[in-house]
mmCIF file of C-alpha atoms in Angstrom:
data_model
loop_
_atom_site.group_PDB
_atom_site.id
_atom_site.type_symbol
_atom_site.label_atom_id
_atom_site.label_comp_id
_atom_site.label_asym_id
_atom_site.label_seq_id
_atom_site.Cartn_x
_atom_site.Cartn_y
_atom_site.Cartn_z
ATOM 1 C CA MET B 270 68.796 43.470 120.117
ATOM 2 C CA VAL B 271 68.336 44.987 123.545
ATOM 3 C CA ALA B 272 68.320 48.718 124.311
ATOM 4 C CA ILE B 273 71.448 49.880 126.134
ATOM 5 C CA LYS B 274 69.477 51.060 129.190
ATOM 6 C CA GLN B 275 67.947 47.610 129.643
ATOM 7 C CA ALA B 276 71.287 45.842 129.067
ATOM 8 C CA ALA B 277 72.994 48.176 131.561
ATOM 9 C CA SER B 278 70.249 47.594 134.129
ATOM 10 C CA GLU B 279 70.568 43.824 133.764
ATOM 11 C CA PHE B 280 74.369 44.026 134.007
ATOM 12 C CA LEU B 281 74.225 46.209 137.127
ATOM 13 C CA ALA B 282 71.715 43.824 138.745
ATOM 14 C CA ASN B 283 74.673 41.479 139.290
ATOM 15 C CA LYS B 284 76.293 41.818 142.690
ATOM 16 C CA ARG B 285 79.716 40.206 142.100
ATOM 17 C CA ILE B 286 81.543 41.858 139.235
ATOM 18 C CA ALA B 287 85.175 41.499 138.146
ATOM 19 C CA VAL B 288 87.018 44.446 136.613
ATOM 20 C CA THR B 289 90.008 43.647 134.416
ATOM 21 C CA GLY B 290 92.844 46.100 133.914
ATOM 22 C CA VAL B 291 92.668 47.657 137.361
ATOM 23 C CA SER B 292 96.025 49.365 137.839
ATOM 24 C CA ARG B 293 98.396 49.649 140.790
ATOM 25 C CA ASP B 294 98.549 53.350 139.861
ATOM 26 C CA PRO B 295 94.927 54.451 140.359
ATOM 27 C CA LYS B 296 95.315 57.680 138.385
ATOM 28 C CA SER B 297 96.544 55.933 135.265
ATOM 29 C CA HIS B 298 93.510 53.968 134.186
ATOM 30 C CA GLY B 299 89.725 54.250 133.889
ATOM 31 C CA ALA B 300 89.262 50.688 135.155
ATOM 32 C CA ASN B 301 90.131 51.955 138.645
ATOM 33 C CA VAL B 302 87.322 54.512 138.468
ATOM 34 C CA VAL B 303 84.847 51.759 137.584
ATOM 35 C CA TYR B 304 86.252 49.456 140.275
ATOM 36 C CA LYS B 305 86.003 52.089 143.003
ATOM 37 C CA ARG B 306 82.534 53.283 141.930
ATOM 38 C CA LEU B 307 81.103 49.763 141.962
ATOM 39 C CA LYS B 308 82.708 49.091 145.340
ATOM 40 C CA ASP B 309 81.398 52.387 146.768
ATOM 41 C CA ARG B 310 77.884 51.469 145.577
ATOM 42 C CA GLY B 311 77.926 48.179 147.486
ATOM 43 C CA TYR B 312 78.955 45.715 144.803
ATOM 44 C CA GLU B 313 81.380 42.898 145.575
ATOM 45 C CA VAL B 314 84.099 43.809 143.093
ATOM 46 C CA VAL B 315 87.069 41.661 142.133
ATOM 47 C CA ALA B 316 90.242 43.197 140.667
ATOM 48 C CA ILE B 317 92.000 41.424 137.789
ATOM 49 C CA ASN B 318 95.590 42.292 136.819
ATOM 50 C CA PRO B 319 98.269 39.659 136.103
ATOM 51 C CA HIS B 320 100.987 42.046 137.300
ATOM 52 C CA ALA B 321 99.625 42.953 140.743
ATOM 53 C CA ASP B 322 98.842 41.191 144.005
ATOM 54 C CA ARG B 323 96.902 44.141 145.416
ATOM 55 C CA VAL B 324 95.166 47.165 143.913
ATOM 56 C CA GLU B 325 93.121 49.840 145.640
ATOM 57 C CA GLY B 326 94.068 48.075 148.910
ATOM 58 C CA ASP B 327 92.296 44.850 147.852
ATOM 59 C CA SER B 328 93.441 41.418 146.700
ATOM 60 C CA CYS B 329 94.004 41.180 142.971
ATOM 61 C CA TYR B 330 93.936 38.068 140.792
ATOM 62 C CA PRO B 331 95.929 37.340 137.626
ATOM 63 C CA ASP B 332 92.898 36.109 135.661
ATOM 64 C CA LEU B 333 89.237 35.266 136.063
ATOM 65 C CA ALA B 334 89.889 31.552 136.581
ATOM 66 C CA SER B 335 91.953 32.364 139.705
ATOM 67 C CA VAL B 336 89.090 34.144 141.471
ATOM 68 C CA PRO B 337 87.623 32.101 144.328
ATOM 69 C CA GLY B 338 83.891 31.622 143.877
ATOM 70 C CA ARG B 339 81.773 32.644 140.920
ATOM 71 C CA VAL B 340 81.938 35.996 139.163
ATOM 72 C CA GLU B 341 78.570 37.040 137.739
ATOM 73 C CA ALA B 342 79.742 39.682 135.251
ATOM 74 C CA VAL B 343 82.949 41.274 133.958
ATOM 75 C CA VAL B 344 83.988 44.792 133.008
ATOM 76 C CA ILE B 345 86.874 44.667 130.547
ATOM 77 C CA GLY B 346 89.105 47.670 131.165
ATOM 78 C CA THR B 347 92.224 46.512 129.317
ATOM 79 C CA ARG B 348 93.581 47.314 125.876
ATOM 80 C CA PRO B 349 91.389 46.024 123.009
ATOM 81 C CA ASP B 350 94.019 43.465 121.957
ATOM 82 C CA ILE B 351 93.594 41.714 125.323
ATOM 83 C CA ALA B 352 89.779 41.818 125.284
ATOM 84 C CA GLU B 353 89.335 38.749 123.076
ATOM 85 C CA THR B 354 91.412 36.579 125.439
ATOM 86 C CA THR B 355 89.301 37.806 128.341
ATOM 87 C CA MET B 356 86.086 37.149 126.420
ATOM 88 C CA ARG B 357 87.209 33.576 125.700
ATOM 89 C CA GLU B 358 87.886 33.116 129.404
ATOM 90 C CA CYS B 359 84.404 34.452 130.225
ATOM 91 C CA VAL B 360 82.841 31.949 127.813
ATOM 92 C CA ASP B 361 84.911 29.091 129.284
ATOM 93 C CA LEU B 362 83.815 30.057 132.827
ATOM 94 C CA GLY B 363 80.144 30.511 131.906
ATOM 95 C CA ILE B 364 80.101 34.256 132.616
ATOM 96 C CA GLY B 365 77.156 35.571 130.630
ATOM 97 C CA GLN B 366 77.531 39.350 130.851
ATOM 98 C CA VAL B 367 80.536 41.410 129.766
ATOM 99 C CA TRP B 368 80.953 45.167 129.451
ATOM 100 C CA MET B 369 83.872 46.495 127.387
ATOM 101 C CA HIS B 370 84.641 49.948 128.769
ATOM 102 C CA ARG B 371 84.874 52.842 126.343
ATOM 103 C CA GLY B 372 85.108 56.552 126.920
ATOM 104 C CA PRO B 373 86.395 59.117 124.427
ATOM 105 C CA GLY B 374 88.821 56.842 122.544
ATOM 106 C CA ALA B 375 88.884 53.203 121.477
ATOM 107 C CA GLY B 376 88.764 52.083 125.088
ATOM 108 C CA SER B 377 88.651 48.315 125.542
ATOM 109 C CA VAL B 378 86.247 47.531 122.710
ATOM 110 C CA SER B 379 87.297 44.770 120.338
ATOM 111 C CA GLU B 380 85.091 43.743 117.415
ATOM 112 C CA ALA B 381 86.552 40.218 117.549
ATOM 113 C CA ALA B 382 85.795 39.927 121.277
ATOM 114 C CA THR B 383 82.274 41.252 120.751
ATOM 115 C CA ALA B 384 81.590 38.771 117.952
ATOM 116 C CA TYR B 385 83.053 35.829 119.871
ATOM 117 C CA GLY B 386 81.057 36.620 123.000
ATOM 118 C CA ARG B 387 77.782 37.054 121.155
ATOM 119 C CA GLU B 388 78.350 33.866 119.137
ATOM 120 C CA HIS B 389 78.628 32.047 122.466
ATOM 121 C CA GLY B 390 75.557 33.566 124.135
ATOM 122 C CA VAL B 391 77.251 36.306 126.154
ATOM 123 C CA THR B 392 75.452 39.627 126.487
ATOM 124 C CA VAL B 393 78.162 42.071 125.399
ATOM 125 C CA ILE B 394 77.941 45.806 126.015
ATOM 126 C CA ASP B 395 80.526 47.121 123.601
ATOM 127 C CA GLY B 396 81.092 50.662 124.772
ATOM 128 C CA GLY B 397 80.259 53.229 127.373
ATOM 129 C CA CYS B 398 80.856 52.762 131.073
ATOM 130 C CA PRO B 399 78.888 51.203 133.933
ATOM 131 C CA CYS B 400 79.287 54.531 135.766
ATOM 132 C CA MET B 401 76.984 56.115 133.164
ATOM 133 C CA PHE B 402 73.905 54.118 134.176
ATOM 134 C CA GLY B 403 71.584 53.308 137.071
ATOM 135 C CA PRO B 404 72.821 53.142 140.631
ATOM 136 C CA THR B 405 76.448 53.808 139.682
ATOM 137 C CA ALA B 406 75.836 57.001 137.674
ATOM 138 C CA ASP B 407 76.705 60.556 138.601
ATOM 139 C CA GLY B 408 76.003 63.808 136.763
ATOM 140 C CA GLY B 409 79.334 63.883 134.958
ATOM 141 C CA HIS B 410 79.006 60.330 133.694
ATOM 142 C CA ARG B 411 75.403 60.930 132.610
ATOM 143 C CA MET B 412 76.612 63.877 130.539
ATOM 144 C CA MET B 413 79.387 61.738 129.060
ATOM 145 C CA ARG B 414 76.798 59.076 128.178
ATOM 146 C CA TRP B 415 74.870 61.644 126.165
ATOM 147 C CA VAL B 416 77.975 63.053 124.416
ATOM 148 C CA PHE B 417 79.562 59.657 123.725
ATOM 149 C CA GLY B 418 76.199 58.375 122.523
ATOM 150 C CA LEU B 419 76.331 60.972 119.763
ATOM 151 C CA ASN B 420 79.685 59.732 118.456
ATOM 152 C CA GLY B 421 78.872 56.034 118.828
ATOM 153 C CA ASN B 422 81.124 55.268 121.811
ATOM 154 C CA VAL B 423 78.022 54.303 123.777
ATOM 155 C CA PRO B 424 75.894 51.865 121.775
ATOM 156 C CA ARG B 425 72.137 52.372 121.531
ATOM 157 C CA HIS B 426 71.501 48.614 121.401
ATOM 158 C CA VAL B 427 73.520 45.520 122.206
#
């Protein structure tokens, strides 16, 4: 097992990251916050939503296989019941790092997706948010990391 800080650092060392579940209505979903934060911090971010052509003013793709070029890592920001399908796609495409977003509720974490990814060699961060760590963090997200760490929504190890 790897400590969450190390896993987050390794995930955020990737420069081309896809975010699934980015919404056309930016105020309706946490995936948009992650997408915008990564983009603002200089990452090449790719939006994934099968129901949108554009989000946040950028091109959007229906699935990971439709993205031109290679995606290095994926943030899953969809409902948990969709996470396993996305994880299977990551395995099929050889994407080795996946972060399932989780704030105060269930978030996008799926035990089945976590197990499948890990069985196939994917480093899976099953909770928390990339905005809570390293170059993407701010004070509010650091505080949330501490609070959500207490209730288990941010794992200590992955």
